[in-house]
PDB file of C-alpha atoms in Angstrom:
ATOM      1  CA  UNK A  23     -16.690   9.727  -3.095  1.00 87.00           C
ATOM      2  CA  UNK A  24     -17.041  13.497  -3.913  1.00 93.00           C
ATOM      3  CA  UNK A  25     -18.301  14.862  -7.272  1.00 94.00           C
ATOM      4  CA  UNK A  26     -16.606  18.231  -7.253  1.00 96.00           C
ATOM      5  CA  UNK A  27     -13.268  18.249  -8.940  1.00 96.00           C
ATOM      6  CA  UNK A  28     -11.781  20.303  -6.528  1.00 97.00           C
ATOM      7  CA  UNK A  29     -12.916  17.933  -3.515  1.00 97.00           C
ATOM      8  CA  UNK A  30     -11.590  15.132  -5.658  1.00 97.00           C
ATOM      9  CA  UNK A  31      -8.144  16.354  -5.784  1.00 97.00           C
ATOM     10  CA  UNK A  32      -8.406  17.035  -1.942  1.00 98.00           C
ATOM     11  CA  UNK A  33      -9.105  13.377  -1.182  1.00 97.00           C
ATOM     12  CA  UNK A  34      -5.857  12.562  -3.377  1.00 97.00           C
ATOM     13  CA  UNK A  35      -3.876  14.816  -1.405  1.00 98.00           C
ATOM     14  CA  UNK A  36      -4.873  13.979   1.935  1.00 98.00           C
ATOM     15  CA  UNK A  37      -4.286  10.157   1.221  1.00 97.00           C
ATOM     16  CA  UNK A  38      -1.024  10.971  -0.206  1.00 97.00           C
ATOM     17  CA  UNK A  39      -0.280  12.996   2.995  1.00 97.00           C
ATOM     18  CA  UNK A  40      -1.403  10.306   5.215  1.00 97.00           C
ATOM     19  CA  UNK A  41       0.599   7.545   3.682  1.00 97.00           C
ATOM     20  CA  UNK A  42       3.717   9.795   4.031  1.00 96.00           C
ATOM     21  CA  UNK A  43       3.012  10.799   7.551  1.00 97.00           C
ATOM     22  CA  UNK A  44       2.400   7.185   8.438  1.00 97.00           C
ATOM     23  CA  UNK A  45       5.590   6.171   6.932  1.00 96.00           C
ATOM     24  CA  UNK A  46       7.667   8.636   8.853  1.00 96.00           C
ATOM     25  CA  UNK A  47       5.809   8.047  12.145  1.00 97.00           C
ATOM     26  CA  UNK A  48       6.632   4.179  11.674  1.00 98.00           C
ATOM     27  CA  UNK A  49      10.265   5.167  10.911  1.00 97.00           C
ATOM     28  CA  UNK A  50      10.506   7.099  14.161  1.00 97.00           C
ATOM     29  CA  UNK A  51       8.948   4.021  16.254  1.00 98.00           C
ATOM     30  CA  UNK A  52      11.392   1.793  14.590  1.00 98.00           C
ATOM     31  CA  UNK A  53      14.491   3.878  15.159  1.00 97.00           C
ATOM     32  CA  UNK A  54      13.301   3.885  18.885  1.00 97.00           C
ATOM     33  CA  UNK A  55      12.608   0.136  19.227  1.00 97.00           C
ATOM     34  CA  UNK A  56      15.961  -0.595  17.552  1.00 97.00           C
ATOM     35  CA  UNK A  57      17.796   1.506  20.168  1.00 97.00           C
ATOM     36  CA  UNK A  58      15.950   0.169  22.900  1.00 96.00           C
ATOM     37  CA  UNK A  59      16.741  -3.660  21.694  1.00 96.00           C
ATOM     38  CA  UNK A  60      20.325  -2.516  21.235  1.00 96.00           C
ATOM     39  CA  UNK A  61      20.663  -1.225  24.572  1.00 95.00           C
ATOM     40  CA  UNK A  62      19.159  -4.076  26.342  1.00 94.00           C
ATOM     41  CA  UNK A  63      21.272  -6.389  24.404  1.00 94.00           C
ATOM     42  CA  UNK A  64      24.482  -4.109  25.359  1.00 91.00           C
ATOM     43  CA  UNK A  65      25.235  -3.616  21.759  1.00 90.00           C
ATOM     44  CA  UNK A  66      28.210  -1.854  20.297  1.00 92.00           C
ATOM     45  CA  UNK A  67      26.241   0.469  18.220  1.00 93.00           C
ATOM     46  CA  UNK A  68      23.821   1.618  20.793  1.00 93.00           C
ATOM     47  CA  UNK A  69      25.277   5.173  20.615  1.00 95.00           C
ATOM     48  CA  UNK A  70      24.835   5.506  16.965  1.00 96.00           C
ATOM     49  CA  UNK A  71      21.230   4.176  17.310  1.00 96.00           C
ATOM     50  CA  UNK A  72      20.342   6.443  20.043  1.00 97.00           C
ATOM     51  CA  UNK A  73      21.628   9.424  17.783  1.00 97.00           C
ATOM     52  CA  UNK A  74      19.359   8.243  14.814  1.00 97.00           C
ATOM     53  CA  UNK A  75      16.285   7.847  17.283  1.00 97.00           C
ATOM     54  CA  UNK A  76      16.772  11.271  18.856  1.00 98.00           C
ATOM     55  CA  UNK A  77      16.916  12.622  15.170  1.00 97.00           C
ATOM     56  CA  UNK A  78      13.987  10.765  13.836  1.00 97.00           C
ATOM     57  CA  UNK A  79      11.881  12.076  16.817  1.00 98.00           C
ATOM     58  CA  UNK A  80      13.052  15.702  16.256  1.00 97.00           C
ATOM     59  CA  UNK A  81      12.069  15.523  12.647  1.00 96.00           C
ATOM     60  CA  UNK A  82       8.864  14.202  13.428  1.00 97.00           C
ATOM     61  CA  UNK A  83       8.008  16.971  15.876  1.00 97.00           C
ATOM     62  CA  UNK A  84       9.334  19.282  13.557  1.00 97.00           C
ATOM     63  CA  UNK A  85       7.050  17.996  10.941  1.00 95.00           C
ATOM     64  CA  UNK A  86       3.768  17.929  13.146  1.00 95.00           C
ATOM     65  CA  UNK A  87       3.601  14.285  13.484  1.00 96.00           C
ATOM     66  CA  UNK A  88       3.781  14.300  17.112  1.00 97.00           C
ATOM     67  CA  UNK A  89       3.313  17.097  19.681  1.00 97.00           C
ATOM     68  CA  UNK A  90       6.524  18.973  20.836  1.00 97.00           C
ATOM     69  CA  UNK A  91       5.726  17.734  24.594  1.00 98.00           C
ATOM     70  CA  UNK A  92       5.738  13.794  23.310  1.00 98.00           C
ATOM     71  CA  UNK A  93       9.079  14.490  21.432  1.00 98.00           C
ATOM     72  CA  UNK A  94      10.518  16.070  24.423  1.00 98.00           C
ATOM     73  CA  UNK A  95       9.290  13.027  26.829  1.00 98.00           C
ATOM     74  CA  UNK A  96      10.301  10.682  24.433  1.00 97.00           C
ATOM     75  CA  UNK A  97      13.842  12.048  24.166  1.00 98.00           C
ATOM     76  CA  UNK A  98      14.103  12.474  27.897  1.00 98.00           C
ATOM     77  CA  UNK A  99      13.243   8.815  28.454  1.00 97.00           C
ATOM     78  CA  UNK A 100      15.680   7.608  25.710  1.00 97.00           C
ATOM     79  CA  UNK A 101      18.442   9.734  27.296  1.00 97.00           C
ATOM     80  CA  UNK A 102      17.900   8.483  30.684  1.00 97.00           C
ATOM     81  CA  UNK A 103      18.119   4.893  29.281  1.00 95.00           C
ATOM     82  CA  UNK A 104      21.306   5.609  27.317  1.00 94.00           C
ATOM     83  CA  UNK A 105      22.857   7.135  30.563  1.00 93.00           C
ATOM     84  CA  UNK A 106      21.939   4.152  32.619  1.00 83.00           C
ATOM     85  CA  UNK A 107      24.750   1.676  31.590  1.00 65.00           C
TER      86      UNK A 107
END
């Protein structure tokens, strides 16, 4: 544990940011999994879940949680899955 006041503040800030980032990343993964499950079950709300998954991927990429190339790759895979009915 740091002794210097500014370093103590930095530790607190980093922990808070890590918790927020982990939550947002988990929400993105959950949205993707919900869409994939709905698509495989041929559910009626698959299209709205697809939109939510794409949106969550975009948000994660814009916040720097995932790389832009990973976001593009994930969106491409979901779009391909969505179009293959």
